[in-house]
XYZ file of N, CA and C in Angstrom:
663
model
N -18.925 -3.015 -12.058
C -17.705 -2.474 -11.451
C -17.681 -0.980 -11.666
N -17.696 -0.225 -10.588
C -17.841 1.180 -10.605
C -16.737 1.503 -9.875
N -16.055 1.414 -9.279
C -14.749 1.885 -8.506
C -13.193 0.852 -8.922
N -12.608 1.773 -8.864
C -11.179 1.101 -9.388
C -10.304 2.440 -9.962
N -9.160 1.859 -10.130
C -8.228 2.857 -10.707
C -7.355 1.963 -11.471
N -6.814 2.503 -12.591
C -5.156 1.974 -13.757
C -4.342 2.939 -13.631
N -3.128 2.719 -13.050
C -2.123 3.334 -12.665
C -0.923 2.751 -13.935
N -0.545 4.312 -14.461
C 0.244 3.969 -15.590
C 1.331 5.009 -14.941
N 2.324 4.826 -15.805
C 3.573 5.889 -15.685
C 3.755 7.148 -16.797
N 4.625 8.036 -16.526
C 5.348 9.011 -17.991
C 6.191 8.154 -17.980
N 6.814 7.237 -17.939
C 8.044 6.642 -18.295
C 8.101 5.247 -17.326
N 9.172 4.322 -17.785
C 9.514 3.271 -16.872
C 10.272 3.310 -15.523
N 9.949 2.982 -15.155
C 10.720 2.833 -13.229
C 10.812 4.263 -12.874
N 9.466 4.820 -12.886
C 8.695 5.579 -12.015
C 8.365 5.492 -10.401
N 8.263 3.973 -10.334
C 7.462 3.601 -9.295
C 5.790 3.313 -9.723
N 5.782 3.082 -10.745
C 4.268 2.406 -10.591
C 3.861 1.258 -9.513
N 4.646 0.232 -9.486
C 4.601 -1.075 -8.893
C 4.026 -0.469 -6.977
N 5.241 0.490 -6.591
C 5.703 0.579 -5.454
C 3.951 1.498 -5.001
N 4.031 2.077 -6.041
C 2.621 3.294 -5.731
C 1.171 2.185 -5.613
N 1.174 1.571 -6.467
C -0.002 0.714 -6.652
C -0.162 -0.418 -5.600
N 0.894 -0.836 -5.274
C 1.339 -2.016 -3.823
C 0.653 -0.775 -2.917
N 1.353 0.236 -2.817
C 1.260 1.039 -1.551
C -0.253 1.482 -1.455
N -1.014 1.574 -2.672
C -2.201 2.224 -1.930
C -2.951 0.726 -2.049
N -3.127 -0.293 -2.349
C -3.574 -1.478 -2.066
C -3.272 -2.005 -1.072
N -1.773 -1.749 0.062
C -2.301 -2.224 1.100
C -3.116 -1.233 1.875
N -2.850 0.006 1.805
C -3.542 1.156 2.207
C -5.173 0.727 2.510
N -5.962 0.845 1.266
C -7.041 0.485 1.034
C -6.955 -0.867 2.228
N -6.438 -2.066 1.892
C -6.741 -3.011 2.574
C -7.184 -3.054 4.273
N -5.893 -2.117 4.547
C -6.058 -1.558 6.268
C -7.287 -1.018 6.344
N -7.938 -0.110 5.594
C -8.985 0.712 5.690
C -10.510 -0.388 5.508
N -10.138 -1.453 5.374
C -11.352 -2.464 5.279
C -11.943 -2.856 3.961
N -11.123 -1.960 2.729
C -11.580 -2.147 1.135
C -11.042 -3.457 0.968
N -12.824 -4.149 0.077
C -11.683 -5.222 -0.346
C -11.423 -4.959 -1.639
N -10.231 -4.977 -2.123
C -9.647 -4.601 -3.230
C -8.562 -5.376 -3.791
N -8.473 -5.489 -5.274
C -8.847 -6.517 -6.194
C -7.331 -6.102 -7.259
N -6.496 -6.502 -7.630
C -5.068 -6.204 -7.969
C -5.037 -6.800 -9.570
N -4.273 -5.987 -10.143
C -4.144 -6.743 -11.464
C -2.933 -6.113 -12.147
N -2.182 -7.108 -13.109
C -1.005 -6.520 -13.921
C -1.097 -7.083 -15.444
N -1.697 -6.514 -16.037
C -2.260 -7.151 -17.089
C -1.058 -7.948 -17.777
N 0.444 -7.398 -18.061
C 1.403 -7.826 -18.690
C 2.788 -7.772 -18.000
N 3.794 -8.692 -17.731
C 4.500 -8.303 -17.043
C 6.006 -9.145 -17.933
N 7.062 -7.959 -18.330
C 8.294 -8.526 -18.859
C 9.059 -8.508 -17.714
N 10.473 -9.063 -18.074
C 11.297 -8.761 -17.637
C 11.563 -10.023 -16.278
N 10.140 -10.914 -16.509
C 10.142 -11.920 -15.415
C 11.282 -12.974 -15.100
N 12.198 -13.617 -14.047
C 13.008 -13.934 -13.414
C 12.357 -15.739 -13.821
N 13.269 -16.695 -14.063
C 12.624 -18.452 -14.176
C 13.015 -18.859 -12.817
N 11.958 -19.307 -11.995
C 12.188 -20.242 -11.150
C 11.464 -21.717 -11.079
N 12.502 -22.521 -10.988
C 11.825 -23.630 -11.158
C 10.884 -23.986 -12.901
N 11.902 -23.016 -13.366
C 11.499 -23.774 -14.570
C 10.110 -22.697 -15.155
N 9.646 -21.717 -14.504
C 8.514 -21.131 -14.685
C 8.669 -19.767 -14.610
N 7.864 -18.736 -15.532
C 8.690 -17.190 -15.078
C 7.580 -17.001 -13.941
N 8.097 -15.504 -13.156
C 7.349 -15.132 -11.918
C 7.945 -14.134 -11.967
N 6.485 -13.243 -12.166
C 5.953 -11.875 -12.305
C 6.671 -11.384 -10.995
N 7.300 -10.512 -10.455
C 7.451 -9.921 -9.272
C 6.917 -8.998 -9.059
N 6.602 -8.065 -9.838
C 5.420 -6.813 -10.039
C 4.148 -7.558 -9.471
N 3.349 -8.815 -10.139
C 2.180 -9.075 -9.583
C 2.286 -9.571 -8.569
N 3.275 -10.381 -8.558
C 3.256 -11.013 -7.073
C 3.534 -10.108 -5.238
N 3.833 -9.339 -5.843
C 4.372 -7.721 -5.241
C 3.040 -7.305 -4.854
N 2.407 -7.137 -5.694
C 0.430 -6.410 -5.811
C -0.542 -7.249 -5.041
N -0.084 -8.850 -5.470
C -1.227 -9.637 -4.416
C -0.900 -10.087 -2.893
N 0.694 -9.820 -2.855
C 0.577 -9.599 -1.422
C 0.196 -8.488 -0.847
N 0.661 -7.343 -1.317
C 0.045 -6.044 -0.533
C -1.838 -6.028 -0.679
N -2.411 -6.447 -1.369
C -3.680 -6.839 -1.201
C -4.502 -7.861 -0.514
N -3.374 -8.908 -0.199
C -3.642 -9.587 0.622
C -4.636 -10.782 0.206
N -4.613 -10.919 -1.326
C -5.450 -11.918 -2.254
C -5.187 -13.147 -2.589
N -6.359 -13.672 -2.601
C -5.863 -15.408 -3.174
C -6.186 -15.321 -4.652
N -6.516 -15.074 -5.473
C -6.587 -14.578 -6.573
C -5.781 -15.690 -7.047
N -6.545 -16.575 -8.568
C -5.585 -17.211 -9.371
C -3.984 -15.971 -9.939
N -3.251 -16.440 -9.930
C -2.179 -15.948 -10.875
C -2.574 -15.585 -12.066
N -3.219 -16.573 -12.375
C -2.980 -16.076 -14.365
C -4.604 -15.430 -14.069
N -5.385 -15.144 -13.085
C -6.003 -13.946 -13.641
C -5.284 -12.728 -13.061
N -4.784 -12.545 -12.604
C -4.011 -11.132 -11.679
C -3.047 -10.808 -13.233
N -2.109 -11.529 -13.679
C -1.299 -11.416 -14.328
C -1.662 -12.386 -15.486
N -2.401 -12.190 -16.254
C -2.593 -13.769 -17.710
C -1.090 -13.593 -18.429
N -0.463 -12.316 -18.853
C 0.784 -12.401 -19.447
C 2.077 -12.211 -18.812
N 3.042 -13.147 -18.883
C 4.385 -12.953 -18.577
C 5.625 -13.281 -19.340
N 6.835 -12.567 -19.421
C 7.380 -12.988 -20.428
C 9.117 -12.647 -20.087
N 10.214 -12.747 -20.481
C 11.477 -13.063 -19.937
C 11.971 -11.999 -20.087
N 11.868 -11.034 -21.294
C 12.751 -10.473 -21.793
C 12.082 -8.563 -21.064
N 13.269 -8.024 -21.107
C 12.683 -7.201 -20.401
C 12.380 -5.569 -21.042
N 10.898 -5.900 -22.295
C 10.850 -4.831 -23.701
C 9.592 -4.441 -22.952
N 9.140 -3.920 -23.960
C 7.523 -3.494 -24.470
C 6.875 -5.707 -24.501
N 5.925 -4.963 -23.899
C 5.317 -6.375 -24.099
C 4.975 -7.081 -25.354
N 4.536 -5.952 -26.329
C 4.165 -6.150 -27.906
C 5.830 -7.075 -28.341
N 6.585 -6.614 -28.039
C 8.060 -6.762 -28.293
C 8.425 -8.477 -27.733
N 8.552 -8.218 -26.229
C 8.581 -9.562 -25.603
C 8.230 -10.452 -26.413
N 6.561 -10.475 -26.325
C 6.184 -11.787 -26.831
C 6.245 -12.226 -28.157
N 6.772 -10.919 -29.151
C 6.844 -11.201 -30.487
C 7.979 -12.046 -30.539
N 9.533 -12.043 -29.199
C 10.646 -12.659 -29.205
C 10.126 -14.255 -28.579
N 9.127 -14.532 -28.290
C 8.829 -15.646 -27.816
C 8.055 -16.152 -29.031
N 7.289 -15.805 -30.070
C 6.613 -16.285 -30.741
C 5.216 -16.147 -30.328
N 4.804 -15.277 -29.452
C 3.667 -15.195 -29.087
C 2.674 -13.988 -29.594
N 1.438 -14.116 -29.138
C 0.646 -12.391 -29.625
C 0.360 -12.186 -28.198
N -0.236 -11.365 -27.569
C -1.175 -10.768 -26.476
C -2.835 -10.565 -26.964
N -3.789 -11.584 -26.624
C -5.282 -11.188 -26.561
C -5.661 -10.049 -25.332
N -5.920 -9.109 -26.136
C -6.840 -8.495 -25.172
C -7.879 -8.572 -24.700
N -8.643 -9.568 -25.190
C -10.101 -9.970 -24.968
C -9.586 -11.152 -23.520
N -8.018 -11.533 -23.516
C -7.861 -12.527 -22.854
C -7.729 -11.300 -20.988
N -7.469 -10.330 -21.570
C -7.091 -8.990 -20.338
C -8.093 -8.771 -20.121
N -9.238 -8.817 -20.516
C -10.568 -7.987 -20.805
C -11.270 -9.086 -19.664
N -10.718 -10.034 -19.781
C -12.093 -11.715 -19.579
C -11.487 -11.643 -17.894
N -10.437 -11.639 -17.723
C -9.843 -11.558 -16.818
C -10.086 -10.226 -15.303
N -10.070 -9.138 -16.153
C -10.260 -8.366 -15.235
C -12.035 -8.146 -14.466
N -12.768 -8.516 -15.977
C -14.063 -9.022 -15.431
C -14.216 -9.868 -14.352
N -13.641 -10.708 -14.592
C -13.931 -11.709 -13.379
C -13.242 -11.422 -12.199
N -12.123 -10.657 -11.825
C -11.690 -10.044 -10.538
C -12.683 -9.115 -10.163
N -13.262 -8.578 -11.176
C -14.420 -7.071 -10.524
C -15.006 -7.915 -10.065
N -15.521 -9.086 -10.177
C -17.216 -10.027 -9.566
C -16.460 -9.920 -7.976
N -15.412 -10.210 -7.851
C -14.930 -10.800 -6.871
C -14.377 -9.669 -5.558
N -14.295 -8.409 -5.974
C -13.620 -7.478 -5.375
C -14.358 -6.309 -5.703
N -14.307 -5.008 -4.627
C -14.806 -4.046 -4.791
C -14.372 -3.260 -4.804
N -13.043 -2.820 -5.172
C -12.094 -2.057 -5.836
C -10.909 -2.616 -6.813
N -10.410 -2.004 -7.930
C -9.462 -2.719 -8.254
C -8.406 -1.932 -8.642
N -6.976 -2.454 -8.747
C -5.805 -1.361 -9.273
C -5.398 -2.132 -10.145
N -5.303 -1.614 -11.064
C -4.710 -1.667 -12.172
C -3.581 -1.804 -12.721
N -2.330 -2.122 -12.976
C -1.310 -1.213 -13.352
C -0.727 -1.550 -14.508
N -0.301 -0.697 -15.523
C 0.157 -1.234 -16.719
C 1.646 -0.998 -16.554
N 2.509 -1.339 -17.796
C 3.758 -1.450 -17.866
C 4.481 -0.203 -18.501
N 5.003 0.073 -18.583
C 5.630 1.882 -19.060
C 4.892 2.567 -19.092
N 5.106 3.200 -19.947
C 4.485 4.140 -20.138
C 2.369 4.313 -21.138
N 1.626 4.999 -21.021
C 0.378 4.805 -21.324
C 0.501 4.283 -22.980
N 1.650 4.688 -23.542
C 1.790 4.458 -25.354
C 2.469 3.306 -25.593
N 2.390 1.940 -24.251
C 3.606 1.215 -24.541
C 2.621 0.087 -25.679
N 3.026 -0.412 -25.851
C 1.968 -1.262 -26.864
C 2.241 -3.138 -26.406
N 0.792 -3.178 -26.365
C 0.453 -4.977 -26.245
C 0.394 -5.646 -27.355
N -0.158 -5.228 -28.850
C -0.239 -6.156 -29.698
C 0.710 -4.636 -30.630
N 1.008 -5.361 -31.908
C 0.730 -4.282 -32.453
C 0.015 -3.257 -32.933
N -1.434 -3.450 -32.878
C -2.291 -2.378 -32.828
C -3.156 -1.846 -31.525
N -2.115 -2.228 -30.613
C -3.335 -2.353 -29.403
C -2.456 -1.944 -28.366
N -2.336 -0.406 -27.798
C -1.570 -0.184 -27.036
C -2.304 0.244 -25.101
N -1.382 1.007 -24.510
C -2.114 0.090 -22.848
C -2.714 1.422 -22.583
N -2.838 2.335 -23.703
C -4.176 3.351 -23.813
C -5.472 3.137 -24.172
N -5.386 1.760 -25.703
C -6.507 1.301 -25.389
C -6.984 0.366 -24.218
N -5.995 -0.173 -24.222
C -6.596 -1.056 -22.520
C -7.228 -0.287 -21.577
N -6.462 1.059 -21.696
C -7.426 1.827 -19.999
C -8.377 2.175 -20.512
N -8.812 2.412 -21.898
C -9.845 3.058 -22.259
C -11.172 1.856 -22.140
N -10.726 0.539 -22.429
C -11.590 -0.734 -22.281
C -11.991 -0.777 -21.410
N -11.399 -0.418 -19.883
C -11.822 -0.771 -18.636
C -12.363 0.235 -18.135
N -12.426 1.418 -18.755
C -13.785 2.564 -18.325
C -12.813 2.701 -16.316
N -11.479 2.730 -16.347
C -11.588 2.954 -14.751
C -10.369 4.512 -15.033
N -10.745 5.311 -13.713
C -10.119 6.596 -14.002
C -8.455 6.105 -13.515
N -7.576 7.265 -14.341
C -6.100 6.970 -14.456
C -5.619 7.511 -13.473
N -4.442 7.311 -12.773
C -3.496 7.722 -11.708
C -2.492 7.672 -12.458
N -1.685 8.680 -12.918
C -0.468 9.053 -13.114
C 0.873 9.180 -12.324
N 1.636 8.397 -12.094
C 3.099 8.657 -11.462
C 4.153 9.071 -12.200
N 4.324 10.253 -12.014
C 5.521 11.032 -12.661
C 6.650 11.324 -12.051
N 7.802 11.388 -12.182
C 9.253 11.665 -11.481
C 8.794 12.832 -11.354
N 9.652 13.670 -10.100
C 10.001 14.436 -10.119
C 10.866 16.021 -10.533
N 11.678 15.170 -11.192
C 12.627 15.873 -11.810
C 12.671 16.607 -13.088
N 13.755 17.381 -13.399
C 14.211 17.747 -14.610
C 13.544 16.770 -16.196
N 12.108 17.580 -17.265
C 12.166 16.977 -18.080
C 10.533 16.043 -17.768
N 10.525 16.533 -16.616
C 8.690 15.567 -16.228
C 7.712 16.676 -16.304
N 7.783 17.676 -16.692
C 7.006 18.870 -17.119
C 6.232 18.154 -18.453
N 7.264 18.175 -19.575
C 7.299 17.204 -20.797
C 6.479 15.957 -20.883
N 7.206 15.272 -19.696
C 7.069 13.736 -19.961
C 5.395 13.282 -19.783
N 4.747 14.595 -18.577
C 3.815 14.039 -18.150
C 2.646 14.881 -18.707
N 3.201 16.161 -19.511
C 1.654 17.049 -20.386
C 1.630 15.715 -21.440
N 2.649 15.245 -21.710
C 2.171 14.191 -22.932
C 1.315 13.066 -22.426
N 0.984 12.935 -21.547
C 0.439 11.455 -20.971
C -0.550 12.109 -20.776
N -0.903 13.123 -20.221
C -2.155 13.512 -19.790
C -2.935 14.314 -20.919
N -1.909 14.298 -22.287
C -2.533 14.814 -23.390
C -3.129 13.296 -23.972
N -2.441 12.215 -23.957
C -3.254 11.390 -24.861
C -4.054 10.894 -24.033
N -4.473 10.836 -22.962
C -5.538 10.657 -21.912
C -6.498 11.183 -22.275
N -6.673 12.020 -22.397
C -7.600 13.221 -22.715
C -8.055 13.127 -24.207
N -7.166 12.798 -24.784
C -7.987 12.785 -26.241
C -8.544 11.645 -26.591
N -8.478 10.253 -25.642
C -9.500 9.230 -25.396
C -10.285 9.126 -25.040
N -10.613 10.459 -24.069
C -11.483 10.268 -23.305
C -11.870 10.054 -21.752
N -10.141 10.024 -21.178
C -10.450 8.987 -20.112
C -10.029 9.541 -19.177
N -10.688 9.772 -18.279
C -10.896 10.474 -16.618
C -9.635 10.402 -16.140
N -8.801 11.641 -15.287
C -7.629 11.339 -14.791
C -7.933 12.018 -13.559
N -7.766 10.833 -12.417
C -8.437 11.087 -11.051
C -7.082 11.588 -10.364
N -6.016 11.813 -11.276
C -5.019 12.913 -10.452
C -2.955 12.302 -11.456
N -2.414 13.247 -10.344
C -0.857 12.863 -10.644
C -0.309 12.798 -9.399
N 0.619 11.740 -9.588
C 1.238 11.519 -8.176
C 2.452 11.679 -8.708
N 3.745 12.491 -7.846
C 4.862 12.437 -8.117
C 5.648 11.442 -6.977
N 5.705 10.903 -7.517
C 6.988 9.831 -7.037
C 8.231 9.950 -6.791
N 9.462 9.949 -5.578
C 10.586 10.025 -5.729
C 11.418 8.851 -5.389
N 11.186 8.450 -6.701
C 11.503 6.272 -6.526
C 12.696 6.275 -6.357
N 13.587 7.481 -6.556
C 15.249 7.235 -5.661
C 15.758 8.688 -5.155
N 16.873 8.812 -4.483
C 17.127 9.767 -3.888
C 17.733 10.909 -4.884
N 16.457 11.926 -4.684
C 16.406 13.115 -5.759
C 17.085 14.290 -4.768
N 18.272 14.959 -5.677
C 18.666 16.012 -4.500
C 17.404 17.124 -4.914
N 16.694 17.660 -4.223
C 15.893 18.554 -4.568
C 16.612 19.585 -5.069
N 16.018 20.347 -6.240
C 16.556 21.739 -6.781
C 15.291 22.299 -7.164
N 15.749 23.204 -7.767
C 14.785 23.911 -8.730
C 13.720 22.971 -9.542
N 14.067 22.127 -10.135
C 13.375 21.620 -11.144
C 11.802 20.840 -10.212
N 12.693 20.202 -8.949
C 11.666 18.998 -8.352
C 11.057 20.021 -7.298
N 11.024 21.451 -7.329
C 10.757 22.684 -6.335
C 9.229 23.062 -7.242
N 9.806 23.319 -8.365
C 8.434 23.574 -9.128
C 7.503 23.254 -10.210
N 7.845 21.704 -10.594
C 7.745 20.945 -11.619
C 6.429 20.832 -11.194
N 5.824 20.268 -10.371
C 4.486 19.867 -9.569
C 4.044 20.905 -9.849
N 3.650 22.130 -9.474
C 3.154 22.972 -9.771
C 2.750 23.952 -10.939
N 4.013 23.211 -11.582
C 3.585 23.495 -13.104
C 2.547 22.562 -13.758
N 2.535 21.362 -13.112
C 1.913 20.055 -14.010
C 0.548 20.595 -13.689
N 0.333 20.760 -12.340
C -1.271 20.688 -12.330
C -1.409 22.078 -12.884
N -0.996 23.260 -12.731
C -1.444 24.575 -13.482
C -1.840 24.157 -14.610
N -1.069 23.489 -15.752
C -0.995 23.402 -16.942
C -2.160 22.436 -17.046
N -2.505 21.626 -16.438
C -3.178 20.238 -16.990
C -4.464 20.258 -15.879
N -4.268 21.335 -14.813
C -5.565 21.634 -14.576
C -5.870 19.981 -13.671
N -5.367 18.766 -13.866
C -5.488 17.545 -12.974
C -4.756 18.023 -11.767
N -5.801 17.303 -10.183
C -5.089 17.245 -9.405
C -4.075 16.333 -9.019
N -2.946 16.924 -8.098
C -1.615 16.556 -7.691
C -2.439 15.667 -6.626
N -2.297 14.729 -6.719
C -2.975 13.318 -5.704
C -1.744 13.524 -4.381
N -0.559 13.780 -4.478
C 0.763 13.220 -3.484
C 1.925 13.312 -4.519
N 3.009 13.639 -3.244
C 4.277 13.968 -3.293
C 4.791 12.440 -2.366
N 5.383 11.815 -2.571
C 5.341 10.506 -2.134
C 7.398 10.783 -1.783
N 7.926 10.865 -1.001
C 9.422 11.131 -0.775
C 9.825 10.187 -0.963
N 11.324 9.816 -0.392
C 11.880 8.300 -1.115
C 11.436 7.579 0.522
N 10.818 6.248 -0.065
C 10.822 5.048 1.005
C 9.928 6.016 1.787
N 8.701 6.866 1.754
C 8.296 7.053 3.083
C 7.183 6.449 3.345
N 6.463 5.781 1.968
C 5.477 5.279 2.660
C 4.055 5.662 2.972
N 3.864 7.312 2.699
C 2.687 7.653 2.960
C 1.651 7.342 2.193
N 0.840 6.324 2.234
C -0.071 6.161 1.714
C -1.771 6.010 2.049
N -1.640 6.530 3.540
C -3.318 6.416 3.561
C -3.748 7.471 3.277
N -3.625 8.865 2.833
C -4.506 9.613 2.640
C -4.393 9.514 0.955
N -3.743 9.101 0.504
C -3.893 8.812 -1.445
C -5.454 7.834 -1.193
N -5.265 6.994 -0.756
C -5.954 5.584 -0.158
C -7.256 6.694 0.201
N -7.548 6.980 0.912
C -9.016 7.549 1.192
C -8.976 8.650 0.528
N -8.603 9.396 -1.038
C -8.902 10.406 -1.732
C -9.280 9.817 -3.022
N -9.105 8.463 -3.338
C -9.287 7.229 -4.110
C -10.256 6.679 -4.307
N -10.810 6.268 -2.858
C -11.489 4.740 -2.853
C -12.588 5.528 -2.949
């Protein structure tokens, strides 16, 4: 597996979900077949007696995959924490070797894959095992979605600082405007500060609900 991306956030409800759906169907139109995964997913809804991921299930339709469930998603859980957290309230641990076994076997099957983890890059799966080492396991380069706004200057030199001191390729930043941002000052020149400073390219400016996603999609694949 040589192509793929893990799309993490500076923070929660960024729009990871919406960014990672969006360039997976992207890719898909473009003829990639490409390969979806959510390694951990809280906060899941019981139906019928069973939780259901809406994040993954979100990812394998825009990919358009038959993909078992529990390899797209092996963890799910009710409560809506840090996953390390979740499953400690369930009585459970998180294997990473069980994330690891999993995403292997989607690479056999697909020739791109997205990734996406849950908060932020420092959120943690076990207690010693957070979803920095996960991206670092899967050797695939990072996509960053950062707000726009006031305070993402901050949010996102820190993400792209512990990136970097792992080791691990950051094939850009996407700013996201996952709700209606009145533009000012801050969302005028925040972008332009990020990549000056961090030297990563600005992948897209993504507005609210617009949707543009084929040229992320062919600067990617």
């Amino acid at each position: 597996m040589d192509k793929g991306i893990f799309i993490t956030g500076t923070d929660t409800g960024v729009g990871k979900t919406y960014v990672a759906a969006g360039i997976a169907a992207a890719l898909r139109s473009a003829g990639v077949d490409v390969g979806v995964m959510k390694p951990a997913e809280t906060g899941c809804r019981t139906r019928n007696g069973r939780l259901v991921p809406s994040d993954a299930v979100r990812l394998t339709n825009a990919a358009g995959v038959r993909d078992s469930l529990s390899l797209i998603n092996p963890y799910r859980f009710r409560e809506p924490l840090a996953p390390a957290v979740a499953a400690g309230l369930e009585g459970r641990k998180i294997n990473p070797g069980r994330i690891l076994d999993a995403f292997h076997k989607l690479c056999r099957k697909h020739e791109f894959m997205i990734v996406e983890g849950a908060g932020g890059i420092m959120v943690p799966l076990s207690e010693r095992y957070l979803y920095l080492d996960l991206a670092k396991a899967l050797g695939l380069p990072v996509v960053v979605v950062a707000r726009p706004g006031l305070g993402t200057i901050n949010h996102t030199l820190l993400t792209v600082s512990a990136l970097e001191k792992r080791g691990l390729t950051i094939a850009g930043i996407i700013i996201n405007y996952s709700r209606k941002y009145r533009c000012g000052a801050a969302e005028k020149t925040s972008p332009a500060v990020i990549g000056k400073i961090t030297g990563a390219p600005i992948l897209g400016m993504l507005r609210y609900d617009a949707r543009e996603f084929e040229s992320l999609a062919q600067s990617l694949k």
